[in-house]
Amino acid sequence: MERYLQIIEEAIRSNAWKREPNGLYEPIEYVLSLGGKRIRPCLTLMACNLFSNDLTDAVTAGLALEVFHNFTLLHDDVMDKADTRRGYPTVHKRWNENTAILSGDAMLVEAYRILSGIKSPKFTEVLDLFTKTADEVCKGQQYDMEFETRDDVSLDEYMEMIRLKTAVLLAASLKIGAILGGATDSQAQLLYDFGIYVGLGFQLRDDYLDSFGDPVIFGKKIGGDILCGKKTFLLLTAKELAHDKTLDTLNNLLSLEDKKDNQKKIDGIIEIYKVLGVNNRCEEACLTLNNKAVQCIKKLQLPDNKSILFTDFANKMVNRKK
Amino acid sequence: MERYLQIIEEAIRSNAWKREPNGLYEPIEYVLSLGGKRIRPCLTLMACNLFSNDLTDAVTAGLALEVFHNFTLLHDDVMDKADTRRGYPTVHKRWNENTAILSGDAMLVEAYRILSGIKSPKFTEVLDLFTKTADEVCKGQQYDMEFETRDDVSLDEYMEMIRLKTAVLLAASLKIGAILGGATDSQAQLLYDFGIYVGLGFQLRDDYLDSFGDPVIFGKKIGGDILCGKKTFLLLTAKELAHDKTLDTLNNLLSLEDKKDNQKKIDGIIEIYKVLGVNNRCEEACLTLNNKAVQCIKKLQLPDNKSILFTDFANKMVNRKK
C-alpha cells in the first residue's frame, strides 16, 4: 500500500502543472498539493496489480481519477460555501469564486487529458466507465443538495445518494484498475461491487462517528451533522422508527435553532438515537456492508497475501475510529 | 447549410435529456433549447461532407461540440453575472448559482459521453483534439477575466485571447468533421486554419460593430463595450496609436464613470477612433483575415459548388452588419 502511494505521489508531482495562464493552473496544483489519502488511485493500482505487474496504464488512470476527485471537492466547496479543506483555505477563499469555477472546469478537462494517455486497447472501456461514473457523481451531489431542503427523504433515497456521491468512484477506481490489469468481466465486477459496499460502509461509519465517535480519537466535535440538520443514516432511521411522544420530542429538538440550545439539541437527539437503538442499527449496517465486501473478495479466490490487502482496506474504511 | 442545421436540431432533440434528477438535467435541456445558430456542429457536418457522405459520426461529434459550447456559455454567464442569454434568463437566474455550476459540470461530462459514441477508428484522434480545445477555451476565458483588471494588455495578447476563447472551437469543429470524413492531415489542418481566421475575424467584426455598426441593423445600442471598459481591438489599437494630447483625452474619457457622462464617453472615444483611423484598421484586419481564410479553402482545391459554402460562411461571419 505504501509503495502504491509513493507511485501516485510521484505521478502527481511529475504532471506538468506549471502552465500559463498561472491563474488557471496554480489553483489546480494547490488543491492537489493539500494531500489527502489518495485512496482512489491506490485502489486502481491494487486492483491492477492483482492481474498484472505492469502498472503503467493504471498509474495514468489513477492520476486521472485523483484529479477528477479533487475537481469534485473544489466545486463542492464552492457550492457548500466551505472555507477550509484539509486545514487550508479553499480555492474560492484563497482566490475567488470565478477562479474556483474555471479552474475546476479546467481540472475536469485535465482529468480527461490524463486518462487519454492510456495505451491499453481497453482504453474506450475505461473511458466509458469513467464518464458514466463522473455523471453519477454529479447526480449524487445534486441529490445531496436537494435533500438539504426536503423533509421527506427516505433511507433508501439516502443510500442511493451516497452510492452515487461516494461509492461509485471508489468502485470505478477498482474496476478500472482490474480492467487494465486484464481481469475478466466478472472479476472486474466483483471488485466494483466490493468498492460499492466499502463506499457505503465508509459513509455510514462517517455518520456514526459524528454522533458516537470518541471525541479524543475522532478529532472533531461530536454532533456537527446534527447541528447542520444533515439527513444522515442515523437521523433518517430515527425518523422511521420514532412514534408518538418520541417523534414529537425529536421534531422539537430538530426545530431548535438558537445557538444557546446547541448542546441541548445534540445531547437530546443522541439520547433518542440510543433509545431507538439507531446506533446499533448503524453499526450492524456497517458490519453487513463489510461482510458483503469481504464476500466479493472471497469469490475472487485470491492468494491469502493478496486478499488481505483488500479485506484490511475494507476494515479500515468501515470500522475506523476516526 | 439549412439541411445541416435540421440534422443538428434533430440530434439535439433526440438526445435523452429527460433524466433523473430533473434538477440536474432540466437546466441542460433549457440552455440547449434557447437556440443559437448551431454554427459549430454545422461546420463539423460541412467539413465531413467534403470528404464523405456518411455523416453519422460527424453528427455525434457536432452534438458533443454544441453541448460543450453551451456548457462554456452557462459557466461564463455565472462568472460574468449575466442575467440574460438569447433573451431568456440565464440558468443561475432562473434556478440558482449552485445549479448553474453543477449542471454545467454534468454538461461537460455529457459532451464527453456523446463524443464517446463515435464509431470511427479516428475516435482517439478526435478525442485528443476535443480535449486540447476544451483546455484552450478555459485558458481563453481565464485571460479574458484577467484582462478586465489589467491596464497593460497588448494587441498581441488580445488576439491570442480571442484565438483561445473563440477561434479554436470553430477550428476544431471543422477539423474534427474533416478527420471523421477521411481528410488527409494537411486537408484537416487547412480547415482548422480556416476556422482560426474566421473566428478571429468574427470577433474583430464584433468589436467593430459595437462602435461603428448601424444601430438600426445592428439591433443593439452602440458603445456597450466602451461603457463596460472592455479591451477590444479598437481600444487597444487606439492606445497603441495615440500620443500626447490625444492619449490624454482618451485616458480622461476612459476614466469617466458617472452615468450622466455615458453618451459623452461613447461619442468622445468613437471620435478618437475615427481620428486615429482605428475603424479603418479594424476593417482592414477583418479583410485580411477573411482573405487568409479564403486562401485556405483555395488550397483545398474543392469544386466551386463546395468552395462557395465555406467562402460564403467566412464572408457572413467577418463582414456581417449585425
XYZ file of C-alpha atoms in Angstrom:
644
model
C 0.000 0.000 0.000
C 2.844 2.314 0.943
C 4.538 1.555 -2.376
C 1.363 2.353 -4.321
C 1.050 5.655 -2.502
C 4.626 6.574 -3.410
C 3.979 5.799 -7.073
C 0.888 8.010 -7.042
C 2.550 10.911 -5.249
C 5.357 10.764 -7.794
C 2.830 10.754 -10.668
C 1.065 13.797 -9.201
C 4.363 15.632 -8.736
C 5.619 14.917 -12.232
C 2.491 16.012 -14.112
C 3.005 19.392 -15.814
C 1.079 21.765 -13.548
C 3.188 24.868 -14.185
C 1.350 26.119 -17.237
C 0.233 29.509 -18.458
C -2.019 31.204 -17.507
C -0.781 30.657 -13.990
C -4.092 31.964 -12.635
C -5.836 28.934 -14.143
C -3.418 26.130 -13.270
C -1.955 27.254 -9.936
C -5.236 26.581 -8.083
C -5.252 23.048 -9.549
C -1.740 22.375 -8.306
C -2.711 23.898 -4.950
C -5.715 21.602 -4.487
C -3.657 18.526 -5.323
C -0.821 19.607 -3.038
C -3.098 19.673 0.016
C -2.720 15.933 0.287
C -5.463 13.525 1.083
C -5.109 9.795 1.309
C -5.058 9.158 -2.491
C -7.401 6.247 -1.824
C -8.841 6.082 -5.342
C -5.591 5.814 -7.305
C -4.180 3.388 -4.721
C -7.225 1.176 -5.306
C -6.622 1.351 -9.050
C -3.041 0.154 -8.577
C -4.064 -2.522 -6.061
C -6.712 -3.891 -8.407
C -4.470 -3.799 -11.456
C -1.648 -5.480 -9.578
C -3.880 -8.484 -8.832
C -3.724 -9.373 -12.506
C -0.595 -7.729 -13.894
C 2.824 -6.447 -12.914
C 2.694 -3.652 -15.484
C 1.132 -0.698 -13.678
C 1.859 1.976 -16.306
C -1.718 2.480 -17.527
C -3.105 2.041 -14.013
C -0.912 4.921 -12.798
C -2.277 7.071 -15.633
C -5.871 6.110 -14.817
C -5.279 6.550 -11.087
C -3.924 10.050 -11.617
C -6.965 10.943 -13.741
C -9.275 9.591 -11.014
C -7.469 11.575 -8.311
C -7.646 14.772 -10.399
C -11.345 14.131 -11.014
C -11.981 13.504 -7.309
C -10.234 16.746 -6.371
C -12.213 18.593 -9.047
C -15.432 17.464 -7.337
C -14.093 18.673 -3.971
C -13.199 22.048 -5.488
C -16.659 22.653 -6.962
C -18.484 21.092 -3.977
C -16.654 23.523 -1.698
C -17.942 26.444 -3.801
C -21.495 25.082 -3.670
C -21.282 24.343 0.069
C -19.525 27.685 0.750
C -16.842 25.783 2.692
C -13.995 27.954 3.946
C -11.385 25.262 4.538
C -10.386 21.884 3.136
C -7.771 19.714 4.822
C -6.942 22.630 7.106
C -6.196 25.062 4.283
C -8.314 27.796 2.681
C -10.484 26.526 -0.178
C -9.747 27.835 -3.687
C -12.693 30.246 -3.727
C -11.478 31.682 -0.404
C -7.800 31.906 -1.341
C -8.541 33.202 -4.849
C -12.188 33.882 -5.677
C -15.325 32.123 -6.824
C -14.759 32.624 -10.551
C -11.287 31.135 -10.263
C -12.739 28.156 -8.409
C -15.363 27.581 -11.104
C -12.995 27.942 -14.063
C -10.028 26.097 -12.559
C -12.446 23.324 -11.649
C -13.611 23.135 -15.261
C -10.003 23.008 -16.447
C -9.349 20.276 -13.893
C -12.162 18.111 -15.252
C -10.753 18.586 -18.753
C -7.290 17.760 -17.376
C -8.627 14.506 -15.896
C -9.794 13.509 -19.382
C -6.469 14.620 -20.895
C -4.547 12.420 -18.476
C -6.927 9.480 -18.935
C -6.436 9.666 -22.699
C -2.793 8.764 -22.110
C -3.847 5.141 -21.522
C -2.212 2.923 -24.130
C -4.168 -0.282 -23.470
C -6.720 -1.479 -26.052
C -9.135 -1.388 -23.097
C -8.994 2.424 -23.221
C -12.503 3.016 -24.564
C -13.993 0.640 -21.990
C -12.186 2.577 -19.245
C -13.223 5.922 -20.740
C -16.887 4.911 -20.823
C -16.826 3.775 -17.199
C -15.028 6.979 -16.186
C -17.653 9.136 -17.916
C -20.590 7.118 -16.546
C -19.092 7.472 -13.064
C -18.467 11.209 -13.436
C -22.121 11.641 -14.402
C -23.214 9.611 -11.385
C -21.079 11.703 -9.019
C -22.809 14.856 -10.356
C -26.166 13.190 -9.719
C -25.097 12.322 -6.174
C -24.127 15.922 -5.459
C -27.459 17.117 -6.901
C -29.444 14.741 -4.654
C -27.315 15.777 -1.662
C -28.153 19.449 -2.286
C -31.837 18.677 -2.857
C -32.032 16.686 0.387
C -30.995 19.779 2.371
C -34.355 21.415 1.717
C -36.505 18.276 1.708
C -38.178 16.827 4.801
C -39.373 13.565 3.287
C -36.063 11.912 2.368
C -36.319 8.136 2.803
C -33.493 5.878 3.967
C -33.483 4.211 0.532
C -33.061 7.570 -1.174
C -30.218 8.385 1.200
C -28.432 5.113 0.439
C -28.812 5.785 -3.283
C -27.436 9.323 -2.835
C -24.297 8.142 -1.010
C -23.871 5.337 -3.548
C -23.740 7.969 -6.285
C -21.826 10.653 -4.433
C -19.195 8.460 -2.789
C -19.302 4.757 -3.582
C -19.307 4.644 -7.399
C -15.982 6.493 -7.700
C -14.268 4.063 -5.324
C -15.872 1.184 -7.215
C -14.862 2.567 -10.621
C -11.295 3.145 -9.405
C -11.067 -0.557 -8.577
C -12.803 -1.750 -11.722
C -10.671 0.427 -13.988
C -7.530 -0.978 -12.393
C -8.874 -4.506 -12.830
C -9.780 -3.925 -16.488
C -6.323 -2.503 -17.233
C -4.698 -5.431 -15.446
C -6.533 -7.873 -17.687
C -9.235 -9.133 -15.306
C -12.259 -10.956 -16.701
C -15.583 -9.093 -16.702
C -16.811 -10.988 -13.649
C -13.573 -10.352 -11.727
C -13.767 -6.633 -12.571
C -17.409 -6.584 -11.494
C -16.624 -8.257 -8.143
C -14.071 -5.524 -7.438
C -16.631 -2.897 -8.454
C -19.181 -4.372 -6.047
C -16.532 -4.522 -3.324
C -15.965 -0.801 -3.871
C -19.678 -0.030 -3.623
C -20.027 -1.876 -0.294
C -16.912 -0.259 1.138
C -18.023 3.176 -0.080
C -21.461 2.842 1.506
C -19.930 1.485 4.709
C -17.410 4.325 4.780
C -20.215 6.899 4.656
C -22.369 5.143 7.275
C -19.327 4.953 9.534
C -18.878 8.690 8.988
C -22.460 9.280 10.083
C -21.948 7.027 13.120
C -18.727 8.658 14.279
C -20.231 12.149 14.102
C -22.594 11.187 16.947
C -20.932 8.210 18.622
C -17.210 8.624 17.974
C -14.711 9.078 20.781
C -14.122 12.846 20.538
C -10.444 12.418 21.512
C -9.737 9.826 18.797
C -12.249 11.267 16.301
C -10.501 14.642 16.462
C -13.681 16.557 15.685
C -16.509 17.860 17.830
C -19.391 15.439 18.220
C -22.724 16.452 16.704
C -21.682 18.520 13.672
C -24.177 16.740 11.428
C -26.957 17.250 13.983
C -26.369 20.996 14.174
C -26.354 21.497 10.427
C -29.507 19.403 10.054
C -27.872 16.827 7.805
C -30.037 13.914 6.789
C -27.773 11.065 7.883
C -28.395 7.342 8.259
C -28.917 7.991 11.966
C -31.486 10.749 11.593
C -33.410 9.069 8.788
C -33.535 5.764 10.671
C -34.653 7.580 13.818
C -37.425 9.284 11.866
C -38.609 5.949 10.505
C -38.563 4.305 13.976
C -39.854 7.114 16.182
C -43.556 7.388 17.011
C -45.860 9.413 19.216
C -44.047 11.185 22.039
C -40.552 10.238 20.858
C -41.289 11.630 17.390
C -42.620 14.863 18.914
C -39.519 15.218 21.065
C -37.279 14.528 18.068
C -39.080 17.107 15.937
C -38.948 19.670 18.740
C -35.224 19.140 19.131
C -34.713 19.383 15.362
C -36.524 22.715 15.300
C -34.138 24.290 17.839
C -32.084 26.869 16.002
C -30.771 29.189 18.686
C -27.031 28.765 19.254
C -27.502 28.589 23.005
C -29.554 25.406 22.501
C -26.783 23.668 20.525
C -25.635 21.296 23.260
C -29.189 20.544 24.343
C -30.038 19.675 20.737
C -27.022 17.397 20.304
C -27.473 15.622 23.637
C -31.228 15.243 23.174
C -31.023 13.783 19.683
C -28.169 11.412 20.565
C -30.260 10.242 23.534
C -33.173 9.491 21.174
C -30.802 7.643 18.845
C -29.791 5.452 21.788
C -33.360 4.868 22.952
C -34.390 3.829 19.446
C -31.248 1.734 19.017
C -30.249 3.707 15.926
C -26.566 3.491 16.871
C -26.756 -0.307 16.927
C -28.576 -0.371 13.607
C -25.872 1.772 12.064
C -23.121 -0.476 13.424
C -24.986 -3.520 12.126
C -25.372 -1.916 8.699
C -21.610 -1.241 8.627
C -20.914 -4.838 9.616
C -23.237 -6.172 6.923
C -21.621 -3.970 4.265
C -18.167 -5.017 5.412
C -19.196 -8.693 5.199
C -20.631 -8.212 1.717
C -17.393 -6.543 0.657
C -15.359 -9.434 2.056
C -17.624 -11.922 0.218
C -16.747 -10.232 -3.095
C -13.058 -10.695 -2.367
C -13.584 -14.338 -1.358
C -15.279 -15.019 -4.686
C -12.150 -13.776 -6.431
C -10.246 -16.713 -4.869
C -7.057 -14.736 -4.467
C -3.996 -15.988 -2.622
C -4.240 -15.000 1.060
C -1.478 -12.416 0.911
C -3.400 -10.542 -1.819
C -6.848 -10.994 -0.257
C -5.712 -9.484 2.980
C -4.826 -6.161 1.331
C -8.468 -5.735 0.347
C -10.119 -7.088 3.481
C -7.804 -4.909 5.593
C -8.746 -1.918 3.494
C -12.488 -2.624 3.913
C -11.977 -2.960 7.649
C -10.054 0.306 7.873
C -12.728 2.194 5.960
C -15.837 0.737 7.570
C -14.665 0.137 11.144
C -12.428 3.155 11.582
C -12.465 5.133 14.832
C -11.666 8.448 13.124
C -26.490 24.640 -44.771
C -30.195 24.509 -43.990
C -30.080 20.718 -44.223
C -27.136 20.507 -41.811
C -28.992 22.697 -39.333
C -32.030 20.405 -39.492
C -29.873 17.357 -38.829
C -28.318 19.047 -35.801
C -31.620 20.265 -34.366
C -32.970 16.734 -34.709
C -29.869 15.326 -32.952
C -30.286 17.792 -30.084
C -33.988 16.980 -29.767
C -33.487 13.228 -29.783
C -30.736 13.089 -27.129
C -32.083 11.780 -23.818
C -32.348 14.955 -21.714
C -35.243 13.842 -19.532
C -33.228 12.117 -16.853
C -33.360 11.979 -13.078
C -32.612 14.043 -11.077
C -34.630 16.540 -13.067
C -32.959 19.399 -11.162
C -29.645 18.449 -12.770
C -30.680 17.779 -16.371
C -33.557 20.226 -16.905
C -31.192 23.252 -16.921
C -29.093 21.499 -19.594
C -32.126 20.945 -21.804
C -33.178 24.552 -21.133
C -29.843 26.008 -22.253
C -29.861 23.947 -25.444
C -33.495 24.842 -26.178
C -32.716 28.588 -26.251
C -31.464 28.170 -29.786
C -28.389 29.804 -31.180
C -27.096 29.351 -34.678
C -25.528 25.868 -34.107
C -22.519 27.138 -36.058
C -20.034 24.637 -34.633
C -21.913 21.409 -35.396
C -22.888 22.759 -38.821
C -19.187 23.313 -39.539
C -18.455 19.749 -38.450
C -21.038 18.413 -40.904
C -19.882 20.744 -43.704
C -16.270 19.677 -43.263
C -17.094 15.983 -43.035
C -19.336 16.179 -46.080
C -16.416 17.442 -48.179
C -14.857 14.002 -47.906
C -17.692 11.592 -47.121
C -21.412 11.115 -47.484
C -21.657 9.250 -44.191
C -22.314 11.927 -41.576
C -23.182 9.624 -38.656
C -20.031 10.194 -36.589
C -19.931 13.877 -37.551
C -23.446 14.337 -36.152
C -22.284 12.711 -32.903
C -19.177 14.920 -32.744
C -21.181 18.024 -33.704
C -23.662 17.391 -30.914
C -20.809 16.978 -28.418
C -19.253 20.257 -29.633
C -22.571 22.104 -29.337
C -23.126 20.742 -25.819
C -19.576 21.767 -24.887
C -20.073 25.264 -26.348
C -23.282 25.729 -24.378
C -21.547 24.485 -21.238
C -18.989 27.292 -21.629
C -21.806 29.827 -22.055
C -23.524 28.510 -18.927
C -20.425 28.828 -16.727
C -19.272 32.088 -18.381
C -22.665 33.614 -17.560
C -22.173 32.691 -13.896
C -18.683 34.225 -13.895
C -19.853 37.348 -15.759
C -23.012 37.594 -13.631
C -25.061 37.871 -16.841
C -28.823 37.995 -16.300
C -29.977 37.002 -19.777
C -28.798 34.873 -22.674
C -30.571 34.930 -26.033
C -33.361 36.953 -24.444
C -34.068 34.434 -21.688
C -32.976 34.317 -18.041
C -29.634 32.582 -17.530
C -29.586 29.321 -15.562
C -28.215 30.917 -12.378
C -31.030 33.494 -12.559
C -33.833 31.048 -13.367
C -32.564 28.450 -10.895
C -29.587 29.428 -8.749
C -25.814 29.580 -8.852
C -25.201 26.086 -7.475
C -27.495 24.603 -10.099
C -25.608 26.507 -12.793
C -22.245 25.220 -11.555
C -23.323 21.586 -11.157
C -25.471 21.358 -14.294
C -22.559 22.880 -16.187
C -20.251 20.176 -14.836
C -22.749 17.495 -15.845
C -22.964 19.123 -19.280
C -19.201 18.884 -19.798
C -19.352 15.220 -18.795
C -22.324 14.785 -21.162
C -20.278 16.269 -24.028
C -17.663 13.574 -23.425
C -20.362 10.903 -23.148
C -21.820 11.897 -26.503
C -18.375 12.177 -28.128
C -17.547 8.644 -26.989
C -20.357 7.432 -29.253
C -18.079 7.949 -32.273
C -17.526 4.625 -34.008
C -14.708 5.674 -36.362
C -11.171 4.360 -35.739
C -10.251 8.078 -35.714
C -12.024 8.388 -32.365
C -8.930 8.841 -30.187
C -7.548 11.486 -32.551
C -10.851 13.359 -32.309
C -10.965 12.924 -28.535
C -7.470 14.359 -28.122
C -8.278 17.396 -30.250
C -11.543 17.912 -28.359
C -9.736 17.822 -25.001
C -6.896 20.089 -26.172
C -9.508 22.562 -27.444
C -11.564 22.426 -24.248
C -8.401 23.258 -22.296
C -7.654 26.162 -24.631
C -11.170 27.566 -24.247
C -10.699 27.571 -20.447
C -7.405 29.416 -20.947
C -9.136 31.970 -23.179
C -11.795 32.634 -20.544
C -9.089 32.991 -17.880
C -7.179 35.575 -19.975
C -10.435 37.400 -20.713
C -11.170 37.698 -16.985
C -7.596 38.734 -16.206
C -7.685 41.448 -18.882
C -10.619 43.136 -17.115
C -8.353 44.275 -14.294
C -5.170 44.819 -16.328
C -4.237 48.114 -17.981
C -1.260 46.879 -19.977
C -2.927 44.380 -22.316
C -1.184 44.396 -25.703
C -2.915 43.860 -29.036
C -0.979 40.603 -29.471
C -2.221 39.340 -26.130
C -5.751 40.282 -27.117
C -5.500 38.375 -30.393
C -4.188 35.336 -28.528
C -7.055 35.585 -26.010
C -9.743 35.646 -28.726
C -7.957 32.844 -30.580
C -8.275 30.701 -27.455
C -11.697 31.829 -26.321
C -13.469 31.817 -29.680
C -11.449 30.689 -32.680
C -10.055 27.298 -31.621
C -13.514 25.794 -31.039
C -14.676 26.804 -34.529
C -11.405 25.472 -35.933
C -11.660 22.197 -34.018
C -15.289 21.751 -35.129
C -14.110 21.902 -38.740
C -11.052 19.739 -38.218
C -12.990 17.054 -36.349
C -15.508 16.893 -39.188
C -12.674 16.647 -41.700
C -10.910 13.882 -39.757
C -14.129 11.877 -39.470
C -14.778 12.347 -43.180
C -11.409 10.864 -44.026
C -9.437 14.016 -44.909
C -5.651 13.887 -45.050
C -3.734 15.606 -42.248
C -2.952 18.628 -44.408
C -6.566 18.970 -45.569
C -7.776 18.776 -41.964
C -5.163 21.365 -40.967
C -6.249 23.780 -43.742
C -9.812 23.620 -42.438
C -8.515 24.193 -38.901
C -6.600 27.279 -40.054
C -9.669 28.485 -41.949
C -11.611 28.228 -38.692
C -8.985 30.208 -36.784
C -9.030 33.081 -39.304
C -12.826 33.164 -39.413
C -13.011 33.031 -35.613
C -10.586 35.925 -35.195
C -12.368 37.901 -37.920
C -15.735 37.215 -36.292
C -14.529 38.683 -33.005
C -12.886 41.742 -34.594
C -16.097 42.350 -36.529
C -17.939 42.142 -33.218
C -15.638 44.789 -31.775
C -16.128 46.969 -34.881
C -19.911 46.772 -34.925
C -20.164 47.740 -31.269
C -18.774 51.183 -32.156
C -19.411 51.544 -35.895
C -22.430 49.360 -36.635
C -25.659 50.820 -37.985
C -27.754 50.844 -34.793
C -30.921 50.026 -36.750
C -29.416 46.953 -38.446
C -27.131 46.030 -35.508
C -30.130 45.874 -33.201
C -28.082 46.820 -30.149
C -27.084 50.147 -28.656
C -23.768 51.460 -29.916
C -20.940 51.729 -27.384
C -21.677 48.860 -24.992
C -18.041 47.737 -24.997
C -16.860 51.308 -24.358
C -19.088 51.709 -21.311
C -18.027 48.453 -19.724
C -14.355 49.260 -20.359
C -13.775 46.183 -22.495
C -10.336 45.861 -24.012
C -11.307 45.460 -27.650
C -9.249 45.579 -30.841
C -10.415 49.186 -31.233
C -9.394 50.358 -27.789
C -6.080 48.519 -27.729
C -5.162 49.801 -31.199
C -6.141 53.326 -30.165
C -3.949 53.050 -27.080
C -1.011 51.939 -29.203
C -1.519 54.774 -31.745
C -2.487 57.689 -29.501
C 0.154 60.099 -28.216
C 0.361 63.352 -26.306
C -2.910 65.252 -26.241
C -4.939 62.528 -27.931
C -3.732 59.978 -25.387
C -4.614 62.357 -22.527
C -8.083 62.923 -23.960
C -8.558 59.170 -24.416
C -7.493 58.429 -20.851
C -9.716 61.203 -19.499
C -12.691 59.802 -21.384
C -11.891 56.277 -20.179
C -11.876 57.481 -16.579
C -15.428 58.860 -16.806
C -17.636 56.645 -14.675
C -20.686 58.751 -13.921
C -23.784 57.519 -15.777
C -24.622 61.060 -16.939
C -21.340 61.088 -18.878
C -22.157 57.870 -20.762
C -23.017 59.455 -24.113
C -20.116 61.920 -23.871
C -17.767 58.981 -23.215
C -19.087 56.945 -26.157
C -19.082 59.877 -28.596
C -15.659 61.071 -27.498
C -13.960 57.699 -27.767
C -15.563 56.900 -31.134
C -14.342 60.313 -32.355
C -10.801 59.426 -31.275
C -11.112 56.040 -33.022
C -12.001 57.920 -36.217
C -9.204 60.481 -35.830
C -6.657 57.690 -35.325
C -8.175 55.632 -38.140
C -8.788 52.711 -35.789
C -12.058 51.888 -37.547
C -10.238 51.515 -40.862
C -7.541 49.381 -39.269
C -10.182 47.091 -37.841
C -11.926 46.781 -41.205
C -8.576 46.061 -42.847
C -7.773 43.423 -40.252
C -11.135 41.760 -40.918
C -10.468 41.866 -44.665
C -7.012 40.347 -44.218
C -8.384 37.557 -42.020
C -11.173 36.893 -44.494
C -8.614 36.677 -47.316
C -6.426 34.307 -45.338
C -9.469 32.143 -44.653
C -10.342 32.092 -48.351
C -6.741 31.146 -49.212
C -7.040 28.049 -47.005
C -10.136 26.984 -48.930
C -8.427 27.638 -52.284
C -5.567 25.360 -51.279
C -8.092 22.579 -50.725
C -8.903 22.728 -54.486
C -12.549 21.908 -53.963
C -15.154 22.017 -56.717
C -16.679 25.508 -56.878
C -20.056 24.480 -55.503
C -18.347 23.170 -52.356
C -15.844 26.028 -52.017
C -18.598 28.591 -52.063
C -20.222 27.164 -48.925
C -17.066 27.972 -46.962
C -16.212 31.330 -48.548
C -19.820 32.439 -48.068
C -19.645 31.386 -44.452
C -16.405 33.341 -43.905
C -17.966 36.383 -45.512
C -21.076 36.148 -43.374
C -19.040 35.890 -40.181
C -16.395 38.524 -40.884
C -18.363 41.093 -42.916
C -21.708 40.862 -41.171
C -23.704 44.012 -40.401
C -25.262 42.576 -37.256
